[in-house]
XYZ file of C-alpha atoms in Angstrom:
567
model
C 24.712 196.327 -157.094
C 28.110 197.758 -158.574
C 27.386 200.580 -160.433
C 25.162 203.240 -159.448
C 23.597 205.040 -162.071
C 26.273 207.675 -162.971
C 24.816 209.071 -159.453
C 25.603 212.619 -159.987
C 29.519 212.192 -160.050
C 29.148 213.826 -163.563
C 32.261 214.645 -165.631
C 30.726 217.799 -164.373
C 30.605 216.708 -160.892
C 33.928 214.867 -160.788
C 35.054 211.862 -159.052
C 33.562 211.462 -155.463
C 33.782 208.335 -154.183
C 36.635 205.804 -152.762
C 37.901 202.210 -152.704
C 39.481 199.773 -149.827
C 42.423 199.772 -147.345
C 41.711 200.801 -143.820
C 44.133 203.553 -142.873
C 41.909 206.173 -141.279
C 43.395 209.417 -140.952
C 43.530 212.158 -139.677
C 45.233 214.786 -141.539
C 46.264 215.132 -145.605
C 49.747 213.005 -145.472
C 48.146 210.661 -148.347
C 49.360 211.767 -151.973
C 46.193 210.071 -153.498
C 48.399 207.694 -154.997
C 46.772 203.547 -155.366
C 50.061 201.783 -153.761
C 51.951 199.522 -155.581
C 51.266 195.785 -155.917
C 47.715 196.129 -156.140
C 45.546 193.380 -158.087
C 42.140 192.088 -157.419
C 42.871 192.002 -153.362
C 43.427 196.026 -153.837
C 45.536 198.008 -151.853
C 43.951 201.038 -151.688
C 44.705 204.272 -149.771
C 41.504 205.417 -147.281
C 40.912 208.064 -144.715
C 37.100 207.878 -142.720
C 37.874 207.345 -138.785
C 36.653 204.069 -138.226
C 35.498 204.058 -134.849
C 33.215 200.947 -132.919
C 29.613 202.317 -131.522
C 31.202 202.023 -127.804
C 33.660 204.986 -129.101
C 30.526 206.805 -129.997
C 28.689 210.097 -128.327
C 24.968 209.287 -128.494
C 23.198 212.316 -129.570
C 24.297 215.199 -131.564
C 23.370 216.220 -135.043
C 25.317 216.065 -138.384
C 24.589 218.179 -141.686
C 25.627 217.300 -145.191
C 25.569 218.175 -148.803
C 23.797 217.050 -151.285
C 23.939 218.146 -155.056
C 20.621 216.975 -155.836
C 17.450 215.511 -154.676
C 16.740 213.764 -156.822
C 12.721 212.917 -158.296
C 12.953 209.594 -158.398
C 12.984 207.837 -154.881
C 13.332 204.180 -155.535
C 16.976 203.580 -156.034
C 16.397 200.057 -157.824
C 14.508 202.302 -160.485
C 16.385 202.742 -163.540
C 15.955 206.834 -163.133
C 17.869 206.898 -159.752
C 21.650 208.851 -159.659
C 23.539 208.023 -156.941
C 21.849 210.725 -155.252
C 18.697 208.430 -154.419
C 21.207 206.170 -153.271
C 22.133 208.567 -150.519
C 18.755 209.465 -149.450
C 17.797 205.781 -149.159
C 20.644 205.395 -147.519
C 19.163 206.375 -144.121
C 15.611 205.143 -144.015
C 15.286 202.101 -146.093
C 16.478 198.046 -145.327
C 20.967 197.685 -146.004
C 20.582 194.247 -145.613
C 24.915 193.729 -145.815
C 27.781 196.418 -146.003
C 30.601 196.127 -147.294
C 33.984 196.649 -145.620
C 37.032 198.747 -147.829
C 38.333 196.071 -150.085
C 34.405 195.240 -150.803
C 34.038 192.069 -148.315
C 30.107 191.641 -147.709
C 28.703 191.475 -144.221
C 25.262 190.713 -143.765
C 23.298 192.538 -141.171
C 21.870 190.528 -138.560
C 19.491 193.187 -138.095
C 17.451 192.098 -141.120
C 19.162 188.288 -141.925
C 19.118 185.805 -138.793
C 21.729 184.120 -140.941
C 22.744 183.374 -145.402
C 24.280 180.090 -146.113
C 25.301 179.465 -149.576
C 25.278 175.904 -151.270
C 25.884 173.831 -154.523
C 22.546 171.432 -155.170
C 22.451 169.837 -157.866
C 25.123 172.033 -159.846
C 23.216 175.357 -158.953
C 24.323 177.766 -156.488
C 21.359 177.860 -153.726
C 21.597 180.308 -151.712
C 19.223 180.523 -148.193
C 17.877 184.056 -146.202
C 16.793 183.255 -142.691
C 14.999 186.405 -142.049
C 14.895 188.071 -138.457
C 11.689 187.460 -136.696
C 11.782 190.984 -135.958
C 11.788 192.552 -139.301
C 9.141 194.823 -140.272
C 8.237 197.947 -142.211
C 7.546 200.730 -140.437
C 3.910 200.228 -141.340
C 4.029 197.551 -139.263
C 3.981 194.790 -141.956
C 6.020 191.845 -140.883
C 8.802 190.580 -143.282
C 8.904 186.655 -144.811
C 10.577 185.179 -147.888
C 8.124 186.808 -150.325
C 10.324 190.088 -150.459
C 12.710 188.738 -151.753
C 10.600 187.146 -154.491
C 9.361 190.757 -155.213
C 12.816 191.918 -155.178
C 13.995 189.298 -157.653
C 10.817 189.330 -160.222
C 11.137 193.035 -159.945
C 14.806 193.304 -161.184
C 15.340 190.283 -163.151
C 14.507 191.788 -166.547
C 11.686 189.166 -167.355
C 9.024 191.919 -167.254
C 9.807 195.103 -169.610
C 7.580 197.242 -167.244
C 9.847 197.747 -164.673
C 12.028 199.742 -165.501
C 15.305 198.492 -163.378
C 18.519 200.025 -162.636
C 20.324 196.619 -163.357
C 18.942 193.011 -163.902
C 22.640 191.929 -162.836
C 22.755 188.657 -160.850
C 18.934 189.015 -160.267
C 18.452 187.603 -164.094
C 20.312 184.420 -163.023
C 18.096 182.881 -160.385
C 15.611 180.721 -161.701
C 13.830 180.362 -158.628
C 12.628 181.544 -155.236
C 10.696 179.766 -152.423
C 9.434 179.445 -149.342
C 11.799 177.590 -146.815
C 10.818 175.995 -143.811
C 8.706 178.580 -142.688
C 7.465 181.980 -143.905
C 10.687 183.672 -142.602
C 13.049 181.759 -144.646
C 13.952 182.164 -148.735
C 15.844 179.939 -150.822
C 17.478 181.467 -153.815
C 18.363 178.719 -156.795
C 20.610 180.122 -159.480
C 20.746 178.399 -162.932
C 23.854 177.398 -162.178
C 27.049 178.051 -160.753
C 27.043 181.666 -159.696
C 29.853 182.965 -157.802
C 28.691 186.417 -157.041
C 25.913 185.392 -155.487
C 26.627 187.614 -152.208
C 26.766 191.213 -153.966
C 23.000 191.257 -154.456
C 20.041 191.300 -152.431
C 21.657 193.684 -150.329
C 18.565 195.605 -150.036
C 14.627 194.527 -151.167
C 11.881 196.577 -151.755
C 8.648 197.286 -149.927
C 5.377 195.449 -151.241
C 3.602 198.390 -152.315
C 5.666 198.774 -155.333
C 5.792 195.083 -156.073
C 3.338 195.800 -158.998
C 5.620 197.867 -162.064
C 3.518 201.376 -162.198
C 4.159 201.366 -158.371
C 7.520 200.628 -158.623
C 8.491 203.247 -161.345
C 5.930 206.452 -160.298
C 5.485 205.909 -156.567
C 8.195 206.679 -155.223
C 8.570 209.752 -158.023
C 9.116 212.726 -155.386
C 7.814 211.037 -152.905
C 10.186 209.478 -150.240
C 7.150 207.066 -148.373
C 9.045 206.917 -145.069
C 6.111 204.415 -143.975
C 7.680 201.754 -146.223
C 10.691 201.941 -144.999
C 12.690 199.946 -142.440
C 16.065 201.192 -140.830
C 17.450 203.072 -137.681
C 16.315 206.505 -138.744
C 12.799 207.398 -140.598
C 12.569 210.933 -142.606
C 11.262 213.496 -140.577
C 11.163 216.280 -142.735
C 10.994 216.387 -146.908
C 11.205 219.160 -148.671
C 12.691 218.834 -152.073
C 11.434 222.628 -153.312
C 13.338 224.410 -150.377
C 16.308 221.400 -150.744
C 15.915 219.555 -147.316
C 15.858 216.373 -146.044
C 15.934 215.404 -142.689
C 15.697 212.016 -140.272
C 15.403 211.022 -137.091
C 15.566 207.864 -135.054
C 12.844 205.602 -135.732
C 10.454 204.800 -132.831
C 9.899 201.431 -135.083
C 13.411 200.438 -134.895
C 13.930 196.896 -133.565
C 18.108 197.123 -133.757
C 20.684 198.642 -132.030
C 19.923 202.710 -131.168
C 21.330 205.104 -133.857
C 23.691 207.262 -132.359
C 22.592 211.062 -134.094
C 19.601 212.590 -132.802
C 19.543 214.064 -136.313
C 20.425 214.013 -139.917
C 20.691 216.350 -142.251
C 21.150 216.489 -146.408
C 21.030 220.037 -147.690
C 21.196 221.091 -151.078
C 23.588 223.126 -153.026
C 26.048 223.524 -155.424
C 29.622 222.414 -154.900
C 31.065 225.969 -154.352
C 27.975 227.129 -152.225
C 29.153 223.675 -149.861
C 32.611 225.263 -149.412
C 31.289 228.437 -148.144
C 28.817 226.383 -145.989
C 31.456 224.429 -144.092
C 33.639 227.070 -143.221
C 30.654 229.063 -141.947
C 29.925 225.851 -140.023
C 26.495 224.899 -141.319
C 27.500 221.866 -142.674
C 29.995 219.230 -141.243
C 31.956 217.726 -143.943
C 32.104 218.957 -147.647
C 34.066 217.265 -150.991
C 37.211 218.946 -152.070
C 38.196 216.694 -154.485
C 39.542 219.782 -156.964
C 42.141 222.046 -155.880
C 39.745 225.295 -156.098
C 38.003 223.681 -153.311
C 41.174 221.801 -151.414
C 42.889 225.243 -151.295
C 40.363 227.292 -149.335
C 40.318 224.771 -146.454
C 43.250 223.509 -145.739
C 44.373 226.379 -143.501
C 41.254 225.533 -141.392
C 41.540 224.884 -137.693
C 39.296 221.887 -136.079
C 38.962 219.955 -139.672
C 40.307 216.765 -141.007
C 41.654 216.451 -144.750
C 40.256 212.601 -145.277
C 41.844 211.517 -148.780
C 41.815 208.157 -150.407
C 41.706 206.572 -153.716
C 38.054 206.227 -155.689
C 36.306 203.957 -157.508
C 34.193 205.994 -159.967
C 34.830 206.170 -163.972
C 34.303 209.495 -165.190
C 33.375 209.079 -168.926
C 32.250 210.744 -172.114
C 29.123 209.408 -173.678
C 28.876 210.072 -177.549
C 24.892 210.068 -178.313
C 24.468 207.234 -181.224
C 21.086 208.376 -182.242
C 22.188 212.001 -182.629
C 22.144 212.323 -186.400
C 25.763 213.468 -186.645
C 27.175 211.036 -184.583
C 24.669 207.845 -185.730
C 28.181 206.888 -188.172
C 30.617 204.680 -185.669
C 33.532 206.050 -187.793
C 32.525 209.326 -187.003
C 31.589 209.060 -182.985
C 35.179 207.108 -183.099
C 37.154 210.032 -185.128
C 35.691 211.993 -182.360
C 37.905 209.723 -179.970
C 40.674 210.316 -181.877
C 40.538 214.324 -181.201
C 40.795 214.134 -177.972
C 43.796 214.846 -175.283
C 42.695 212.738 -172.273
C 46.118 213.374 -170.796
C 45.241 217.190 -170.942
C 41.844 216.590 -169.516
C 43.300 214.795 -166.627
C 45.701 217.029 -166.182
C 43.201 220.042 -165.710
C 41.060 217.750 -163.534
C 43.901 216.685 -160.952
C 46.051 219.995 -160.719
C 46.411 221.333 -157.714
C 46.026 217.702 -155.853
C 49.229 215.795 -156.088
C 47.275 213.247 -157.851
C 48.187 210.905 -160.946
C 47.163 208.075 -162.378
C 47.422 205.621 -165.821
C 44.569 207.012 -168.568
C 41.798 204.285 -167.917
C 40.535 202.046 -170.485
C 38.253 199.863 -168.733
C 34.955 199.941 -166.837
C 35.157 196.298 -165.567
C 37.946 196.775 -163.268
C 40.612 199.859 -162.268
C 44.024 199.719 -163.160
C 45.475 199.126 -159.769
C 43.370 195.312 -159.893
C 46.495 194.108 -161.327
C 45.513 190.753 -162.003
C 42.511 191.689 -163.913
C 42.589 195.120 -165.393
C 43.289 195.173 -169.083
C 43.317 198.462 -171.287
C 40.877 197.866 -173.676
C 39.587 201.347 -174.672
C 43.655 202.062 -175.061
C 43.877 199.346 -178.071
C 41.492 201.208 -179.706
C 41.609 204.669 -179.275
C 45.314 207.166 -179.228
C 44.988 211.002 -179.155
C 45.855 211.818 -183.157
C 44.661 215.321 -184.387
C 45.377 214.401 -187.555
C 44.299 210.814 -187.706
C 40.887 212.377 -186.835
C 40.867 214.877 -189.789
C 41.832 212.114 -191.901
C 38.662 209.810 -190.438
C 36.486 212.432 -190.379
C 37.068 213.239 -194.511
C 37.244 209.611 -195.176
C 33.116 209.752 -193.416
C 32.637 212.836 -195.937
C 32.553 215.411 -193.289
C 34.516 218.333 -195.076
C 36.237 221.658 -193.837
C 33.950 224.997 -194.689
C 35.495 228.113 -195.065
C 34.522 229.161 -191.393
C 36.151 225.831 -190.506
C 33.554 223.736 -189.309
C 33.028 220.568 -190.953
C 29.790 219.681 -192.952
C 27.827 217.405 -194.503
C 24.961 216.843 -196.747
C 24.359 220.651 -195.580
C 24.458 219.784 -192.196
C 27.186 221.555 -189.934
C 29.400 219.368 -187.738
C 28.197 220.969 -184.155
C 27.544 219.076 -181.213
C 25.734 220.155 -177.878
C 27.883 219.185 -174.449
C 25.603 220.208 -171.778
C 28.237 220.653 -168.310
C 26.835 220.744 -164.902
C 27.358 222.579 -162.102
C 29.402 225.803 -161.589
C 33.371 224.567 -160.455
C 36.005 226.126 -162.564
C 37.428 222.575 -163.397
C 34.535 222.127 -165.138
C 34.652 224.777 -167.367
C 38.398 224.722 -167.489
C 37.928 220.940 -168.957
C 35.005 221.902 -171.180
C 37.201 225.095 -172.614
C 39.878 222.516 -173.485
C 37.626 220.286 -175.274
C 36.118 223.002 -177.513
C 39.223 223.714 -178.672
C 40.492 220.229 -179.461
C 37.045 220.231 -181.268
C 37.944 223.281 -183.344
C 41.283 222.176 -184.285
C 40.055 219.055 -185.953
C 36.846 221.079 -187.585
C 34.343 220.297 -185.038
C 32.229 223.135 -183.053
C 31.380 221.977 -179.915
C 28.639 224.375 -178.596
C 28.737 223.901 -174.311
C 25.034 224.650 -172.253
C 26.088 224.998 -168.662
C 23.269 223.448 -166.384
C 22.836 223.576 -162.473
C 23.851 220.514 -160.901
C 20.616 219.895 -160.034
C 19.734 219.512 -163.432
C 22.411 216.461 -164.046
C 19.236 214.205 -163.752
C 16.879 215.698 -166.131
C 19.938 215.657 -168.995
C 20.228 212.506 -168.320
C 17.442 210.911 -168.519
C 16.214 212.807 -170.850
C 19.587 212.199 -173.288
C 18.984 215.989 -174.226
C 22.835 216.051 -175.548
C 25.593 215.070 -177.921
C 28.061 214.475 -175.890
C 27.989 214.135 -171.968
C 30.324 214.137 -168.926
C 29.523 212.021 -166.248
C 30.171 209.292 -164.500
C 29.436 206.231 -161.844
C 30.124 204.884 -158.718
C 31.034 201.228 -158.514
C 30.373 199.375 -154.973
C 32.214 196.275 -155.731
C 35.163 195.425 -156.281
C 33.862 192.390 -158.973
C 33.371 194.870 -162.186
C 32.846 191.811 -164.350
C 29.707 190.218 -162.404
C 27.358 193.841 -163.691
C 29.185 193.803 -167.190
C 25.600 193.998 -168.502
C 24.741 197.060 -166.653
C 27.438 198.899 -168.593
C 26.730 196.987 -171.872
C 23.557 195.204 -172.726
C 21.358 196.881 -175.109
C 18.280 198.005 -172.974
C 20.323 198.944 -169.903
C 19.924 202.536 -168.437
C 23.423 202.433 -167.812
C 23.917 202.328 -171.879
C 23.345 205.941 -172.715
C 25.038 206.150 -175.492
C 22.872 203.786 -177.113
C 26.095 202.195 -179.517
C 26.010 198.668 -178.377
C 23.417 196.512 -180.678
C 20.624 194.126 -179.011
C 22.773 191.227 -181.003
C 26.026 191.649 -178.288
C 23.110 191.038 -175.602
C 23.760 187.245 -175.566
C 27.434 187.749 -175.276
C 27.598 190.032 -173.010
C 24.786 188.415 -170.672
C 27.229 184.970 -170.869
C 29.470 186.314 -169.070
C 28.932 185.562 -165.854
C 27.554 182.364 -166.746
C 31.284 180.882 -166.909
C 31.862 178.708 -163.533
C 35.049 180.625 -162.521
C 36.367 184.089 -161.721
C 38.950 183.683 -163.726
C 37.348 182.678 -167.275
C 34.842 185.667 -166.388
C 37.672 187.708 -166.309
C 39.369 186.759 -169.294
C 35.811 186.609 -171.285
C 34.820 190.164 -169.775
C 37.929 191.701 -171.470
C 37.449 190.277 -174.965
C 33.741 191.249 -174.471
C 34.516 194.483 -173.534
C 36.798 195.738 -175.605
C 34.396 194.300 -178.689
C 31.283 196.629 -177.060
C 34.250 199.904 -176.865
C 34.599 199.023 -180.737
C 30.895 200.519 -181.170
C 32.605 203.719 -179.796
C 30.104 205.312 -177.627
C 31.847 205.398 -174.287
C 35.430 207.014 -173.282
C 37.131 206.469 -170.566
C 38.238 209.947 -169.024
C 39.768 209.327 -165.232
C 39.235 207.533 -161.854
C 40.269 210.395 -159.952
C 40.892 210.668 -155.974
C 38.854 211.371 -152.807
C 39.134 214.116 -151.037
C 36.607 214.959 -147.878
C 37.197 217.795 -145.396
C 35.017 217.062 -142.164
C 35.041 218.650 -138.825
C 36.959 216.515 -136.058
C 35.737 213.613 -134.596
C 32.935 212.736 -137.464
C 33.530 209.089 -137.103
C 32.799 206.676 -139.911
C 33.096 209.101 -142.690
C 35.101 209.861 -145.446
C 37.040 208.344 -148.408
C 36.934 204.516 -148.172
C 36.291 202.881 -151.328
C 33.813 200.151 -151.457
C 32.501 200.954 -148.132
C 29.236 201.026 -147.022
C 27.456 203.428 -149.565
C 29.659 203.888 -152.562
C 32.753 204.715 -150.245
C 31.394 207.557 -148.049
C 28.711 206.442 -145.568
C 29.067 204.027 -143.395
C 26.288 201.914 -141.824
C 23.858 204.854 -140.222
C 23.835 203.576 -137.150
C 27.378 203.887 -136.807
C 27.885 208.041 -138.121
C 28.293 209.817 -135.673
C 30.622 212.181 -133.048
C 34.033 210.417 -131.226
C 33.671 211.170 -127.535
């Protein structure tokens, strides 16, 4: 899966997570800067103290942040934020990791071996499941979960509501191999992403749809799990989670005797780590960076990130249903000033971003397609804006039809960047006779507005965990994908967009993706705001932890088994 679900990095939330390179660190001598020469290969900048399980204490206990936990549990379901992510993380099947640069392993714990094949012009793809595989109800694994997995998530039935039918909606088929513990996967067709999905299946209690969207709804089912820790304590009112090895485990020991996610807001996780009840924190802004950096006993891990932070323009709000209008809206804003107020303090720049399919430093495939559409003009937007009959009142504001030109822009959380940002964007608002009205939210309420779409305009953004933006094009853009918020992009680009990755090489998917792309941006619904950089500060010797890109889960974690304390 590449993107997950706008996971809580809200525009309100800011960047969190990092891309490849393997440079771990120790102390803040990065700039944050993606190195030169970069393309699809990616050189990237990390910091996370790789370390092998033989350089490993066993035992010990490690407490984190988290800004939400979330209600919904499954993190295929279409409601799950990158926070679900996280708390699967631990306790449910990673059946491959990814390195830095986004290379797949596949874990032996779960997959005896994956061998990949061309029969008869499809890709075929074959899971030889580990005898030893089992739920921690004691069900035994074969080839049918990854039948569930696929009829789940391959958009064919409207009931399940799915995170992303990516790669999943191009096999045709899946069967039983030579015995019950093998699966072979036939794609219609040549599919050359094959390998960045399946990396996790789901349980067979929620192979039915109601199961698989309400069952896991505040409710984590540790029984139907399968991984080196199980959840030993849940408590979503009072904010914890917590795990500990599980007795069930067939693999390699997990080095913590326990894990910890606490909630709390960003600010509330700065005071927390230098009190010492938590062991790493993110201090990705400078209000945050500032207060630790004199620490003693910490490490400033910084690295380069792969998350879009975005603006989403509602296109079923009634003053924003006119495209002219949502892309006047465009025109009145300063990105460079946002970004500016978003990386001060951090020694951090980068190029504006006009693209979700790739970042700008994948030189051989980035294009800027939201930037040959859209230039900060203040007056080209008054201009646009009369020209869609939206006129100045005498207080300013524009109206229409006797309807006022004011638009909610609900912010989350409590950092100062965030209302610093949404300050500056009520003001561009004003000066092109717009009156943006901001609701700040807790950040534990990022879900609810989103899922809910209870706004005009949003700030948020996603985490991508590949490196291949192109192959999940239709998880930003197809019509019915719960990665389309904005709603802008008609059911007819469906076929278009869905095409894609039907093209036999890399390079024609690239080239396609662009023009698609850019033709979706033309619907104006989604802006490109930053990329941002990574910054973690950790106590010493947390090993396998920190700002790395595309590894393990969305650049942070690494497998759970390896986390842990340095002797």
């Amino acid at each position: 899966m590449k993107r997950l679900a706008l996971g809580g990095v809200a525009f309100a939330a800011a960047a969190s997570l990092v891309l490849a390179g393997c440079t771990g660190g120790d102390n803040d001598k990065s700039d944050g800067k993606a190195q030169k020469g970069a393309s699809s290969e990616s050189e990237v900048l990390t910091s996370y103290n790789p370390q092998p399980a033989s350089n490993l204490k066993q035992g010990g206990e490690m407490t984190l942040p988290i800004v939400e936990i979330p209600d919904q549990l499954n993190p295929m379901q279409g409601d799950g934020t990158l926070y679900t992510s996280k708390v699967a993380w631990f306790y449910q099947p990673q059946l491959s990791y990814n390195d830095p640069k986004g290379k797949v392993t596949w874990n032996k714990d779960y997959l005896s071996s994956v061998k990949e094949t061309t029969v008869d012009g499809n890709t075929q793809v074959t899971y030889d499941i580990n005898p030893k595989a089992k739920w921690n109800d004691g069900q035994k694994w074969d080839w049918t979960v990854f039948r569930d997995t696929w009829k789940a998530n391959n958009g064919t039935d409207k009931n399940f509501v799915v995170g992303s039918s990516d790669g999943y909606a191009n096999v045709k088929s899946v069967t039983k191999g030579k015995d019950d513990h093998e699966a072979v996967l036939t794609y219609d067709g040549k599919y050359v992403w094959w390998d960045y999905i399946f990396n996790t299946v789901i349980n067979p209690h929620i192979a039915k749809a109601d199961d698989f969207n309400k069952a896991y709804v505040n409710k984590p089912h540790p029984e139907w799990g399968a991984g080196p820790y199980t959840i030993d304590k849940f408590d979503a009112k009072g904010g914890t989670i917590s795990y500990k090895p599980n007795p069930n485990w067939w693999g390699a020991k997990p080095h913590l005797d326990k894990f910890t996610f606490v909630q709390m807001e960003e600010s509330s996780s700065i005071n927390a780590f230098k009190n010492g009840q938590i062991d790493a924190t993110d201090v990705s802004r400078a209000e945050f960076l500032s207060q630790v950096k004199s620490m003693k006993g910490i490490d400033i891990r910084r690295g380069t990130t792969t998350s879009n932070n975005l603006l989403v323009f509602n296109a079923t709000s009634p003053q924003l249903k006119d495209v002219a209008v949502r892309k006047a809206l465009m025109e009145g804003i300063d990105r460079a000033q946002l970004a500016k107020i978003t990386f001060q303090g951090l020694n951090y720049t980068e190029p504006l971003p006009g693209s979700f399919n790739f970042y700008s430093f994948q030189k051989d495939w980035y294009a800027d397609n939201f930037g040959k559409l859209v230039k900060f003009d203040a007056d080209k937007a008054k201009k646009d804006l009369d020209a869609a009959g939206w006129k100045a009142g005498s207080d300013g504001v524009r109206a229409k039809g006797g309807q006022k030109l004011e638009l909610d822009f609900p912010t989350i959380g409590d950092s100062a960047v965030i209302k610093a940002r949404a300050t500056a964007m009520a003001q561009m608002y004003k000066n092109i006779g717009v009156k943006l009205n901001i609701k700040a939210r807790p950040s534990a309420d990022f879900n609810k507005v989103f899922t809910d779409r209870a706004f005009d305009i949003f700030g948020m953004g996603f985490i991508s965990s590949s490196p291949n933006g192109v192959a999940f094009i239709c998880q930003m853009y197809c019509s019915d994908s719960t990665l389309n918020v904005s709603r802008s992009v008609p059911k007819s680009m469906d076929p278009e967009v869905k095409d894609v990755v039907k093209l036999p090489t890399v390079d024609q998917q690239v080239e396609q993706g662009n023009k698609v792309e850019q033709k979706a941006m033309e619907t104006y619904g989604i802006m490109p705001l930053s990329n941002g950089t990574t910054i973690w500060a950790t106590k010493k010797g947390l090993a396998n932890f920190g700002s790395a890109q595309f590894y393990g889960n969305y650049g942070t974690l690494g497998p759970p088994e390896l986390i842990g304390w340095q002797k």
